[in-house]
Each structure stands twice: as C-alpha cells, then as structure tokens.
Coordinates of C-alpha atoms (C1' of nucleotides) in Angstrom, one line a residue:
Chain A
X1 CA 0.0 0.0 0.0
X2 CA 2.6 2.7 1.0
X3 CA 5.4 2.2 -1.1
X4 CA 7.3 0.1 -3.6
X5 CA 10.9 0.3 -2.5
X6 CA 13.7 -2.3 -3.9
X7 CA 16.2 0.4 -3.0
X8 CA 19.0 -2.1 -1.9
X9 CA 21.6 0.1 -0.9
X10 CA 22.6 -1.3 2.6
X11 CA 22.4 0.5 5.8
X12 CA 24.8 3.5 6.5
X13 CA 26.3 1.4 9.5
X14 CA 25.8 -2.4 9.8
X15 CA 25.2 -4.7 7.4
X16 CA 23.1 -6.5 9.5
X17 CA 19.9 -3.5 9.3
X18 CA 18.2 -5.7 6.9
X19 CA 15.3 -5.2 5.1
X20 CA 12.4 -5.0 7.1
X21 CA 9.8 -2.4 8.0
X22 CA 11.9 -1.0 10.1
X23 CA 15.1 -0.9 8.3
X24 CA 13.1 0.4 5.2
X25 CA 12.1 3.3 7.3
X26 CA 15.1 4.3 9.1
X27 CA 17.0 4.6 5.5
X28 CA 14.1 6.6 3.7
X29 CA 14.1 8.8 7.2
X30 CA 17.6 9.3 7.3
X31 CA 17.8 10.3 3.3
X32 CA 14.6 12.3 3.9
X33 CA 16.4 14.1 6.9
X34 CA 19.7 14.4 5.4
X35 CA 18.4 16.0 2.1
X36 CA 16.7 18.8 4.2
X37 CA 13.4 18.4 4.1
X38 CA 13.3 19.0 7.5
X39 CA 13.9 22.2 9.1
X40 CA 16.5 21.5 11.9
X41 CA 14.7 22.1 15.3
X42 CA 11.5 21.7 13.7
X43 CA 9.3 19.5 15.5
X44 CA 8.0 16.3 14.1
X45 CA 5.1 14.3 15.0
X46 CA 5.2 10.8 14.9
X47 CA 2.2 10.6 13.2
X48 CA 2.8 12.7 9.9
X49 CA 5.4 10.3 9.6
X50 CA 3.7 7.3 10.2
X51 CA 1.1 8.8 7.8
X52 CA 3.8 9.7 5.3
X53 CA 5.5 6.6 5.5
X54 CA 2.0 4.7 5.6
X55 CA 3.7 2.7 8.7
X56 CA 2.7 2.5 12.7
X57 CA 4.4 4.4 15.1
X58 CA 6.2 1.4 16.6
X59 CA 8.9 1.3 13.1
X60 CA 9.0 4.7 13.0
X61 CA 9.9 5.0 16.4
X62 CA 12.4 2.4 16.6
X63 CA 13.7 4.5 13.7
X64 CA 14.1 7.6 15.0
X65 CA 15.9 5.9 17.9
X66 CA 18.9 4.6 15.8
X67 CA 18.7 8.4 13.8
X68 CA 19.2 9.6 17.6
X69 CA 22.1 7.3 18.6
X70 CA 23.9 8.8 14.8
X71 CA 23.6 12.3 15.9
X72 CA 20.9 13.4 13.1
X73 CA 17.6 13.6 14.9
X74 CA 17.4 14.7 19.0
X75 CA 15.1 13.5 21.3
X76 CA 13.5 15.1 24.2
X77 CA 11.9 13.4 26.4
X78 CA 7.6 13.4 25.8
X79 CA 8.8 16.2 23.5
X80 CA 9.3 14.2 20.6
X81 CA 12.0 14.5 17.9
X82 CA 13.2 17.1 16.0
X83 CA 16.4 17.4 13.5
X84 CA 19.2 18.0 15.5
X85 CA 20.6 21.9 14.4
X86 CA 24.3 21.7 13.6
X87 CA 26.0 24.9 15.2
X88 CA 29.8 26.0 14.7
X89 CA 31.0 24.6 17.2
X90 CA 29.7 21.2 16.3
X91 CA 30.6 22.2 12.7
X92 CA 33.9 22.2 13.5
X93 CA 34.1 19.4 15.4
X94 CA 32.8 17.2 12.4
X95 CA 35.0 18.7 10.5
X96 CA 38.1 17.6 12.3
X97 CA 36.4 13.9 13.0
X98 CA 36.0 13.7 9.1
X99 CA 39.3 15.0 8.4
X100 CA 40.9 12.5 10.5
X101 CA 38.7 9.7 8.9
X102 CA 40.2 10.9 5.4
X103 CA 43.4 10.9 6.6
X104 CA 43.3 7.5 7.3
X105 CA 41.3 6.3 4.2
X106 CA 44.4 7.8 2.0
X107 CA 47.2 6.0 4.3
X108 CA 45.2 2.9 4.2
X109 CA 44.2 3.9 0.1
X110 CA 48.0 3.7 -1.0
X111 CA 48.8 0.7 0.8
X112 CA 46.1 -1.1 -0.7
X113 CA 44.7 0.7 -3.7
X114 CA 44.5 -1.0 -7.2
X115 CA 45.7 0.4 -10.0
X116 CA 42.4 -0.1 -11.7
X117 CA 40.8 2.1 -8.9
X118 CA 43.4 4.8 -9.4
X119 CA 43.0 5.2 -12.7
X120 CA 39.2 5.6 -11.8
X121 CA 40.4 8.0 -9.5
X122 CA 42.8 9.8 -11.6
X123 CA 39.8 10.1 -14.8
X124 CA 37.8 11.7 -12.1
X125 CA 40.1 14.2 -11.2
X126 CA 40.4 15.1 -14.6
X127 CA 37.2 15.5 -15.1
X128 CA 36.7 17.6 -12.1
X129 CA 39.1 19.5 -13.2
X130 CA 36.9 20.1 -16.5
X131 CA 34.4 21.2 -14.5
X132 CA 36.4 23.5 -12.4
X133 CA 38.0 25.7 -15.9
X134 CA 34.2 26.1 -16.7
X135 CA 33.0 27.1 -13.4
X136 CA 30.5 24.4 -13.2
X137 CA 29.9 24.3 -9.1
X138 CA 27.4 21.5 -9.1
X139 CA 29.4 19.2 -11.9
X140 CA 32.9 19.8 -9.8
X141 CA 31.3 19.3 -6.5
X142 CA 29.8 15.5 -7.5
X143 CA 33.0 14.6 -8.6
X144 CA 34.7 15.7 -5.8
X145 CA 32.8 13.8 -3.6
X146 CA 33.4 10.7 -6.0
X147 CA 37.1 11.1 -5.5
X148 CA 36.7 11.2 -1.5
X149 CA 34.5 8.1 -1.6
X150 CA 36.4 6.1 -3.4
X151 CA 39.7 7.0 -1.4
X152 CA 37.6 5.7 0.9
X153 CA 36.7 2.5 -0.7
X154 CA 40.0 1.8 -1.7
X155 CA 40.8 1.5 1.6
X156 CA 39.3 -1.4 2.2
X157 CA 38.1 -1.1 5.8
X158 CA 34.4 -1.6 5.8
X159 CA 34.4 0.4 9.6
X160 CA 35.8 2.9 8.5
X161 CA 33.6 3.2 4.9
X162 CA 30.3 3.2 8.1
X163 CA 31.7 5.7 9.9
X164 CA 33.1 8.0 7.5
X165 CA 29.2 7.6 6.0
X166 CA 27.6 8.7 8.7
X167 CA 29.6 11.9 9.1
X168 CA 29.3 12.8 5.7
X169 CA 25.5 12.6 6.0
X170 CA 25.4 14.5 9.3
X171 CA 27.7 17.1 7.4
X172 CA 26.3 16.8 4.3
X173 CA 23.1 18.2 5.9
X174 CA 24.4 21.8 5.6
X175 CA 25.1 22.9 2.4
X176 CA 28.6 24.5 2.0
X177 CA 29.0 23.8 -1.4
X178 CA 28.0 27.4 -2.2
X179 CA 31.4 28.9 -0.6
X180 CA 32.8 28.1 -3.7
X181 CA 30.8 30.7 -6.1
X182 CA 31.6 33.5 -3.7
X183 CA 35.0 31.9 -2.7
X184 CA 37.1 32.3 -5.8
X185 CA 40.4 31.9 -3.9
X186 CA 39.2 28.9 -1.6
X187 CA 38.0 27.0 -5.0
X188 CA 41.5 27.5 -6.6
X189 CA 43.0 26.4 -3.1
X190 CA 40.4 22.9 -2.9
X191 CA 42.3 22.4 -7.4
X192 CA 45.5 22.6 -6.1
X193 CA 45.0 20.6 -2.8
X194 CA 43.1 17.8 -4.8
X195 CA 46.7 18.2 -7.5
X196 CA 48.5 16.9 -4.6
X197 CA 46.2 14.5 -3.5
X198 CA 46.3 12.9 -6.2
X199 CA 50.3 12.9 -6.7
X200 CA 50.3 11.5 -3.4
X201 CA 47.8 8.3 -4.1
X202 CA 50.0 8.5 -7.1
X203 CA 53.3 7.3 -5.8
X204 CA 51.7 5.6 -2.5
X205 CA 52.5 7.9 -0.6
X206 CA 50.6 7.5 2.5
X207 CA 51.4 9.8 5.2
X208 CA 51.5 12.8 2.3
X209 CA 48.5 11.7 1.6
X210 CA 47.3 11.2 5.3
X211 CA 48.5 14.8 5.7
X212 CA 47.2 16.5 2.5
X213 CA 43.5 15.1 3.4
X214 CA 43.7 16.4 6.9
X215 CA 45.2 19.8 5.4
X216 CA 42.1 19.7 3.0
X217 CA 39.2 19.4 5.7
X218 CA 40.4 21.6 7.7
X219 CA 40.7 24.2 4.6
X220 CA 37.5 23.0 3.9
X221 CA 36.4 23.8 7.0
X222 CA 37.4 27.1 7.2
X223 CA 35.8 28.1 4.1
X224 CA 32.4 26.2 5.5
X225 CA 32.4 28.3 8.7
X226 CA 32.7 31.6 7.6
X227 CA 29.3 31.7 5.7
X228 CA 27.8 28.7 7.7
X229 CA 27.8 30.6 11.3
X230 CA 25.7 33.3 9.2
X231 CA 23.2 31.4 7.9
X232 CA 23.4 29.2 11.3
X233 CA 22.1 31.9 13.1
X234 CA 19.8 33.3 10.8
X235 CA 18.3 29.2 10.5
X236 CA 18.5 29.3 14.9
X237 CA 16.6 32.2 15.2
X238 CA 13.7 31.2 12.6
X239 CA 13.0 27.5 13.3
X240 CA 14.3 27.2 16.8
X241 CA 11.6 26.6 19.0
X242 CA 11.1 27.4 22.0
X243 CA 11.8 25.3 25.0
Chain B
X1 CA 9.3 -3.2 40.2
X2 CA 12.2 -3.6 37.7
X3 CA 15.3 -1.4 38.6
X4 CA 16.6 1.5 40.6
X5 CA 18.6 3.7 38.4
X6 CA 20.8 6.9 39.0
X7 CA 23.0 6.5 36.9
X8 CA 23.7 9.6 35.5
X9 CA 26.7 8.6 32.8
X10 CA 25.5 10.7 29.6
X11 CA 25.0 7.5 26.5
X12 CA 27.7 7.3 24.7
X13 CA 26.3 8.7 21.4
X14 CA 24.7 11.7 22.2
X15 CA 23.4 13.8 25.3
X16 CA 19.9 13.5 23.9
X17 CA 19.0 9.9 24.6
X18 CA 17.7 11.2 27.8
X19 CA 16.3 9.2 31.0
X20 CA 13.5 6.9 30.0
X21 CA 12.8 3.1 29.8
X22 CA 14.7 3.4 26.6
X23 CA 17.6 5.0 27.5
X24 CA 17.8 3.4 30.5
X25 CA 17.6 -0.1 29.4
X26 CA 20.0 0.7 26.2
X27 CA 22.9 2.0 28.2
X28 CA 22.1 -1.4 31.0
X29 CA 22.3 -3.6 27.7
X30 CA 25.5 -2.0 26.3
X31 CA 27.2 -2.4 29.6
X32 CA 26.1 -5.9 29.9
X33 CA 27.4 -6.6 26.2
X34 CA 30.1 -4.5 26.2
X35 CA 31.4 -6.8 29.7
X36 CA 31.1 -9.6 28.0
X37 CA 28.4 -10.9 29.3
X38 CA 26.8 -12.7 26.6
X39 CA 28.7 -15.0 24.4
X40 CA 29.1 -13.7 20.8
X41 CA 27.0 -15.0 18.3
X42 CA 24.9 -16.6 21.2
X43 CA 21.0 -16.1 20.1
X44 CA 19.7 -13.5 23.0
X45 CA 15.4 -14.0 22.9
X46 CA 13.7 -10.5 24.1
X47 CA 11.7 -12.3 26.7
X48 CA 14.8 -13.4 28.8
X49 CA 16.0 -10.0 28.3
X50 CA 13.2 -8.1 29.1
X51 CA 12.1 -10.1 32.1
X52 CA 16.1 -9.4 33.3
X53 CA 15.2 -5.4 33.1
X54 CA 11.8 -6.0 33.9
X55 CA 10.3 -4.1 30.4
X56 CA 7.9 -5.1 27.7
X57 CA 9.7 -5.5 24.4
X58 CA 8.6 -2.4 22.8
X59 CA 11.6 -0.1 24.7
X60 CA 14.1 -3.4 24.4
X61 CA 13.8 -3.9 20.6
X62 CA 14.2 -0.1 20.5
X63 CA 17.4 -0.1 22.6
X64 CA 18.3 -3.1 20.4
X65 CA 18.3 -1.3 17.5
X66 CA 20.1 0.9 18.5
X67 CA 22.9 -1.4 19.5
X68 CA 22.8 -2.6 16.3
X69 CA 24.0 0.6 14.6
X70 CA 26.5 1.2 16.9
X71 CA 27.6 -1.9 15.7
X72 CA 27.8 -4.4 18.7
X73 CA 25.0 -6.7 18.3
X74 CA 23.8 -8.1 15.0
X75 CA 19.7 -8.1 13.9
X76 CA 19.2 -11.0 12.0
X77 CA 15.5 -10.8 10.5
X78 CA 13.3 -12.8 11.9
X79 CA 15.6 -14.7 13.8
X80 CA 16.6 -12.1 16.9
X81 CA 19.5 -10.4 18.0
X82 CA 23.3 -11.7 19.0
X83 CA 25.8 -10.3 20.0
X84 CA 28.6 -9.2 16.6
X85 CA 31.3 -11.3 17.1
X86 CA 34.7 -10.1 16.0
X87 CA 36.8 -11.6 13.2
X88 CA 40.0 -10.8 13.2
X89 CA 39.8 -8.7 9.8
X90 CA 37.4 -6.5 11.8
X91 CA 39.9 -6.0 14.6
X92 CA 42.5 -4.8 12.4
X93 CA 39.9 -2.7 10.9
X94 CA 38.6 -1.2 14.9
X95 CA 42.3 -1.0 15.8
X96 CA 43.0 1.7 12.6
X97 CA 40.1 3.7 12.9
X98 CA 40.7 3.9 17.0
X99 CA 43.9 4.9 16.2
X100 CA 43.2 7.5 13.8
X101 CA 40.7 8.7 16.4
X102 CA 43.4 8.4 18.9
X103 CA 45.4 10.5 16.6
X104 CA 43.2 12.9 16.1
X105 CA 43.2 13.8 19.8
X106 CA 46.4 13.8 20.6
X107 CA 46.5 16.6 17.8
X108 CA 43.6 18.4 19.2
X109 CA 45.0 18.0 22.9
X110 CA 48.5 19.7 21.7
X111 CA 46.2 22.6 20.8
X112 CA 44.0 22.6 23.8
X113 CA 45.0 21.1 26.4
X114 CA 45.4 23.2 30.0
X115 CA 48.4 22.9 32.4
X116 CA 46.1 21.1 35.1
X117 CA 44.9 18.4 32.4
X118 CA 48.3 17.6 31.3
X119 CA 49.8 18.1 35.2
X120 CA 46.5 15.3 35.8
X121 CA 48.2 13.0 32.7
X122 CA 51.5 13.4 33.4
X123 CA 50.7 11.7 37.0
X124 CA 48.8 8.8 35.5
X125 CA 52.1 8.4 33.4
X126 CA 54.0 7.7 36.4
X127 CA 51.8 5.3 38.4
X128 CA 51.4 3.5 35.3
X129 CA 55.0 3.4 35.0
X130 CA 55.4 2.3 38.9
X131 CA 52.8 -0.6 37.8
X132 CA 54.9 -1.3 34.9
X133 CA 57.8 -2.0 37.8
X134 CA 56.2 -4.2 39.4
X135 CA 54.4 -6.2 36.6
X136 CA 51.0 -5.0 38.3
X137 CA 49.2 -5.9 34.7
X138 CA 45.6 -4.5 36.6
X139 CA 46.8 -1.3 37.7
X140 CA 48.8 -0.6 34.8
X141 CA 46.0 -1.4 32.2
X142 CA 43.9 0.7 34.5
X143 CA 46.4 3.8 34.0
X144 CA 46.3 3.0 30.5
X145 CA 43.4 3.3 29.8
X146 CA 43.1 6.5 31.9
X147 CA 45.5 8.5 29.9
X148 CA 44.0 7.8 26.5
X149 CA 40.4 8.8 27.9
X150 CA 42.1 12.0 29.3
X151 CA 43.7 13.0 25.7
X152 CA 40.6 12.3 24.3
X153 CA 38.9 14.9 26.6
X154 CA 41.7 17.4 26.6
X155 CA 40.8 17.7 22.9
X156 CA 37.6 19.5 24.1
X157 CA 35.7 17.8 20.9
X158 CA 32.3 15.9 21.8
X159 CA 31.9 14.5 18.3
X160 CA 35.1 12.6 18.5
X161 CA 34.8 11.5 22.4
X162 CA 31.3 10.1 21.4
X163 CA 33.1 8.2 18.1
X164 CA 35.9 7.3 20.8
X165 CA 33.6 6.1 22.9
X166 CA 31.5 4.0 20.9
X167 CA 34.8 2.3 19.4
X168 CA 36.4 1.8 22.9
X169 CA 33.7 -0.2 23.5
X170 CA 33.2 -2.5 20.3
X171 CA 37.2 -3.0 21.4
X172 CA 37.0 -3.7 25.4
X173 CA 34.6 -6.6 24.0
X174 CA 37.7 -8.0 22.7
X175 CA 40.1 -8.8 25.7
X176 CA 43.6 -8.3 24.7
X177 CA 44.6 -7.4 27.8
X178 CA 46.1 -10.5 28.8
X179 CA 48.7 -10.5 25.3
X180 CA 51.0 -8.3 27.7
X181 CA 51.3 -11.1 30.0
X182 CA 52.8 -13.3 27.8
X183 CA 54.5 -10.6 25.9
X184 CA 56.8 -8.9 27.7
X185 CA 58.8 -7.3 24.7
X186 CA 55.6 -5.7 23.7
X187 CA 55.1 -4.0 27.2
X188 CA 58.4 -2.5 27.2
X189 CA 57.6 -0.9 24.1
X190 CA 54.1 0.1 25.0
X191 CA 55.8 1.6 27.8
X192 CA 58.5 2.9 25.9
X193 CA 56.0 5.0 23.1
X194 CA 54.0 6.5 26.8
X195 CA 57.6 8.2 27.4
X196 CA 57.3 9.8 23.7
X197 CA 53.3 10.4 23.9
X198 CA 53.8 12.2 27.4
X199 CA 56.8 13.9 25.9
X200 CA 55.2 15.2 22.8
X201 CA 51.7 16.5 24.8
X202 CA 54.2 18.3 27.5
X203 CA 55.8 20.0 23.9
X204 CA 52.5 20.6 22.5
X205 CA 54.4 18.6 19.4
X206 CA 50.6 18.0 17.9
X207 CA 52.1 16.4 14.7
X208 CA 54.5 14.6 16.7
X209 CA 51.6 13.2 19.0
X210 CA 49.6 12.5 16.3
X211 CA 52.1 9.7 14.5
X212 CA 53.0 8.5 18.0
X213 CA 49.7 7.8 19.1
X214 CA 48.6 6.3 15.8
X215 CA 51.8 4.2 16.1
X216 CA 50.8 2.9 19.2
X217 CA 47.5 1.6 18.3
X218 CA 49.3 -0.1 16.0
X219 CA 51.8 -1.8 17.5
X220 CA 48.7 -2.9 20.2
X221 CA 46.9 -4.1 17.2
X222 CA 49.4 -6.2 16.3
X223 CA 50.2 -7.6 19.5
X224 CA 46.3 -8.2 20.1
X225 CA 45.5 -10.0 16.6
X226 CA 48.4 -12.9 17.1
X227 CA 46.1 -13.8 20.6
X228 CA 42.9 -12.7 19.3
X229 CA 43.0 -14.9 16.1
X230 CA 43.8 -17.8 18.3
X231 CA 40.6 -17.3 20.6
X232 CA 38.6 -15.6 18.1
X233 CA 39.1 -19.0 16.1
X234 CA 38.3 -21.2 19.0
X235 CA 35.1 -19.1 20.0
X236 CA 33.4 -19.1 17.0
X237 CA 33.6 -22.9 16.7
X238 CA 32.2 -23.4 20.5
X239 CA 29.5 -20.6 20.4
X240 CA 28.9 -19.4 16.9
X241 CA 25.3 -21.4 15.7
X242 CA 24.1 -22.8 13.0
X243 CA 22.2 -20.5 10.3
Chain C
dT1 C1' -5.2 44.2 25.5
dC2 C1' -2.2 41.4 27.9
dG3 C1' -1.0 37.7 31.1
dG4 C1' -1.9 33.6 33.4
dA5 C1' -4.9 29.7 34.9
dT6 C1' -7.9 25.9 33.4
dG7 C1' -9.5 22.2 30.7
dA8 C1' -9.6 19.8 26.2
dA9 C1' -7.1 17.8 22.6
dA10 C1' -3.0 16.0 20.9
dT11 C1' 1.3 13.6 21.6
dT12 C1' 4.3 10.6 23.6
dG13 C1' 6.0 6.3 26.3
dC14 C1' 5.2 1.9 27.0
dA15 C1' 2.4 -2.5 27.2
dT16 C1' -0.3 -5.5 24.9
dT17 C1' -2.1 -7.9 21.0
dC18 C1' -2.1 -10.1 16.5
dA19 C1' -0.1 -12.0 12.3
dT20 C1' 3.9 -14.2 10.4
dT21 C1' 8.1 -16.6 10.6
dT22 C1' 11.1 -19.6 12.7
dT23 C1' 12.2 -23.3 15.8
dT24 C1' 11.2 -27.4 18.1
dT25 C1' 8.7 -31.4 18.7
dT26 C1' 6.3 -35.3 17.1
dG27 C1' 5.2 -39.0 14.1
dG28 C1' 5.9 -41.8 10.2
dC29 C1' 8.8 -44.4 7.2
dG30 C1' 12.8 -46.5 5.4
Chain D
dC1 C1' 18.0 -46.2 14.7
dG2 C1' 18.1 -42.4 11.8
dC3 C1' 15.9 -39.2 8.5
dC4 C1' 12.5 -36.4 6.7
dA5 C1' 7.7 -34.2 6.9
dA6 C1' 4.2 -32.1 9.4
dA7 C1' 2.2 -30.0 13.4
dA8 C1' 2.8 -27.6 17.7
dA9 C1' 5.3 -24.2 20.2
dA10 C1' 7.9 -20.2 20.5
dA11 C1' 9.9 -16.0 18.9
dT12 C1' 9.8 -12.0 16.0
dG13 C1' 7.8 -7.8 13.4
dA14 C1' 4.5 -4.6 13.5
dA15 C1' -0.2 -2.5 14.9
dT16 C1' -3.1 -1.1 18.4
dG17 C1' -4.4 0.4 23.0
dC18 C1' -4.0 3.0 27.2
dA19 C1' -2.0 5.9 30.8
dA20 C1' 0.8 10.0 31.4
dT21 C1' 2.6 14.2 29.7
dT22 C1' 2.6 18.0 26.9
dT23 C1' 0.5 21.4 23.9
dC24 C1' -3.1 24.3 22.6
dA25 C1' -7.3 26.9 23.1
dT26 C1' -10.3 29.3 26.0
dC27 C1' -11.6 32.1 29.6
dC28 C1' -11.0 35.1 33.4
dG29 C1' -9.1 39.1 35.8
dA30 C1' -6.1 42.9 35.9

DNA sequence: TCGGATGAAATTGCATTCATTTTTTTGGCG
DNA sequence: CGCCAAAAAAATGAATGCAATTTCATCCGA
C-alpha cells in the first residue's frame, strides 16, 4: 500500500539492518532528513510520519531511535524528535572527525589501492578538473565527492567506509558547497589541494596523503564556517523553538 | 518493580538519549554486552531479556536497535539479535580507525590542552610506569586506559569522544589485555611510546603526538591480533550457531 | 489588550495484542 | 536407529491500546 521500495543500498552502518519495515524506514528517514526536508529544530510528530510513511508508530519510532544514537535527529523526552541543528562549534568538530577519517582512508588507500581504482580515480580528477575551468559548481562538486568516496573504498576497511558515511551525511546536511561561487580563492586552493592529493595516491604515498586530506578538511572547514555561522544563526533564530 | 537507576553517565552517542525506559535499558544492555556478558553469536530471545530489566519488548527492541548501529549486536531478520562477534579482519579494521581517532586527539589536545589536564596526565604516566615496575598488569592497564580517555577529553571535541567512545567499546569486548602477560617485549615498548606520547603533549608537538599515538595503536593491534586470532578461532567454533 | 490559569485535545512512552516466521517437537517411514 | 515431513510451540515484526505528559485553546481578571 505505501510504497514500492527495492532500494537495496545497505544501511549506512551495519550490514546486519536488513530489510524490514523497520530498516526500510530508518534509511528513507535518514535520506529524507539528510536532504533537508526537514527544518533543523523543527518538530516532528510521529504521526505525519507514520502517515507519510503509511507505517505504525512502533517502526517509525524504533527508527528515530537509531537516527538519535547517529547524531541526526534529538530527542527530548515526551517532547518528541526534532532534526538536531548543527552549530559551529559542532561544525567544526565534524570537521576535524571527518578530516581524520580521510586521513586514514588515504594511508590505508596507497597501501592497498588497485591500480584499476586509481585510474578511476585519476579520470575523475580530470574531469573535475573540467568542470572547475568552466566554473560548473554542481558538476565539480559530485565529482569531488566521488574522489573522496572512493579514497575511501579503496581503503578497504568496511568500519571505517560506516563511519566516514555517517559523518558525511550529518555534514552533508548543511550545504557548504555554495562557498565556492563566492570563494574564488578557496576553490583555486580545494584544485590545487586535490593536484597533490592525487600525486600523493599516485606514488603511494601515505602519510602525504594522510597529511594533505587532513590539510584539505580543515581548509574546507574554514571556508564552511565563515558563511555557515551566518546562515546558522539566521536558521536558529527562525526555526528554533522554544523550550 | 524492575530497577533502581541513578546513573547519571551521559549515553555514549549523544546527550539527547535522555532518562526513559529506553535510554535506561540501552545504556544497562550496552554495559552488559560490552562486559562480556553474553557470548558472541549466542542467540539472545527478548523475553529473557526483558524479564532481566523487567520491560515489555517495545523499549528493548528499540534499545536493540540501536545497538545494532553502533555496531555491537547483530539483527538478524526474523531470527533475533546476538551479540557481533569479532573476526579478526574487523579487529585490524577497529584498531585503525581507534587509532586515527586516537590520533586525532592527541593533535587536538596539543592545541588545547590546560596545564592542570596535562599536570593530571602526566601523573597517571608515572603510576602506570610504577605498575609497569612491578608487573602489576591490573593497575597498569587501569592507567592505561586513563591516559588515553584523558587526551581524548583534553581535545575538548564531543563529536570525536562520542566516536571514541563507541569504538572503545566495540574494542574492550575484545580482551587483549592479557597479550602483555605473555608478551613482555611488547610492554616494554608500550611503555617505551608512553615516554614519547607524554613527551610530545608536554611540547605541544601535535604532529608529533599524532604519529605516536597512531603508532601505538598499531603496534597494540598487532600484538592483540596474534592472541585474538587464536581465541577468536576457538570461539566461533564453541559458540557461533548454525544458520 | 495582555498575562496567566484551566480544561480539552493531541502527543508521547510503553504495554499488549495479533499476524507471520522460525524453531522445536512429534510422528511416520525406510 | 536415523531421517524427513508435518504439526505444535515459541519467537519475532508490526499494529493497536492505554495511561501519562505536553501542547493548545479558551476564559478570566487585571
């Protein structure tokens, strides 16, 4: 009656969230949550999601319990749940968390990469780089992330590829991929970085690597903060409820 | 009826899985896995453990769940819940993600860190080293275990110390303590990188720290695997069951 | 008109119930 | 005696029900 699914991309952390009612739910919340349709703070009442998600509240809640224990959703107590709001402070402390996880994605990466998954790698690049000369932001930012997910991949650490999952969905919840149009400088800075990056996966070099992904994020970061704190506070004072 | 409770530790994850059946009964369960106190890949029915915390199942599968995406039991449709056990590829995996996290802090701490945290650390060091002397395995572990917690929240980053957390305790499932017994080379040097991590955090050497502690982790992980394949081997024919 | 109290409605937390699947037991047969 | 099939028992997944809490609306007095 509700909905079709056959999406069989597996749970963010475990394996072992198969498919069930539950498990359907938690990924279509999690995706629905992460894509921002959700205003962070907002409140949301089991039932329009039980109605939306033509489910009982027993699934859904179960759901909303492991979105809890990831860091997306907050719960207070006979308050309900509502999307957790990411401040700068936090911002920056997912920052550094991530940047660590990429560091050791590219050590691990160039000890046991393929050369088949470099050249994958290294085509990407290339075409991001295409994209960059033309200024196309949304063409340059999906192959970025390509790039990071597959130094990721390569790996080979199946913890690591769930953690570093979750983090980029609790990030990838606000949208600093605008920086770039206004940030001339920082997207010249991200070309040249991602050069190096790929030098360094080029000759195996892992803590260069290691050290050049750190570097990144935290560049990253920086750029992220500036305009994010602005638009933080503007998003706080609008759909922050009261307590 | 059920339970007491007071304890006020925060969950692991985040401060928002507040007091409630739920919360209560997820961080009992954790404990109780995390100490080893049912046998990986043992089945675990709900009734048993819900008449042991004295719930219905509703806030136990939920706490369950939960568990699940942390990582430290296993949901197996239709067929319950036991608890993940370990393989030794997945150890190596845990010990380089803990170590990047490990890592990680020791940077942050070089940046962070106050005079009475590190005056607090530097005192652990020597007690540790005292039980070192005197081969007191307990107490030194104990010490051990103290100082990395402390770096980790000298770093002044909840993300990571909730990450840390949650990895510290897929790993304490795994005793490796006892490998230092046997292997007193591999104490020596454990003790021998403490002189260079307590050396680098009193220089504020972040990079420094950084490699060291991510070195250490390491070299544990490679003294835990040897035992831990052994056992790990030896468990999963005595308690892993049938599919 | 504003602020606060009061009661109704809605929402949440948990227990219980029901349908389905799995596991165990039982019985028949080789 | 062992092996497989079928039925009974148990366990799980999800929905519903109910008590407790919160939220919202209304009303009263200042």
């Amino acid at each position: 009656m509700q909905s079709d699914s056959g999406d069989l991309r597996l749970s963010a952390q475990v394996t072992s969230l198969v498919r069930s009612l539950h498990g359907e739910v938690l990924e279509r919340l999690r995706d629905f949550i992460v894509e921002g349709n959700i205003l962070p703070g907002a409140r949301i009442p089991e039932r329009l999601l039980c109605d939306r998600f033509g489910i009982s509240r027993t699934p859904l809640r179960e759901a909303l319990k492991v979105l809890a224990s990831e860091g997306l959703v907050e719960l207070l107590p006979n308050r309900g749940a509502r999307v957790r709001l990411i401040d700068g402070q936090e911002l920056v402390e997912l920052f550094d968390v991530m940047g660590c996880l990429e560091a050791l994605a590219g050590r691990l990466a160039c000890e046991k990469i393929t050369p088949g998954e470099f050249d994958a790698i290294e085509r990407l690049h290339h075409e991001m780089y295409g994209h960059y000369l033309q200024r196309n932001l949304h063409g340059y930012f999906a192959c970025n992330q390509a790039i990071h997910d597959r130094i990721v991949l390569a790996a080979d650490n199946a913890t690591l590829r769930a953690t570093y999952t979750n983090f980029a969905g609790r990030l990838r919840r606000v949208r600093y991929a605008a920086n770039l149009d206004a940030d001339r400088d920082r997207w010249g800075e991200a070309m040249r970085e991602h050069e190096e990056i790929l030098d360094a996966l080029r000759r195996r070099a892992g803590d260069a690597l290691s050290d050049i992904l750190f570097r990144h994020l935290r560049n990253k970061r920086r750029a992220a903060v500036h305009r994010e704190t602005e638009t933080l506070l503007c998003n706080a004072t609008l759909t922050a409820t009261k307590r």
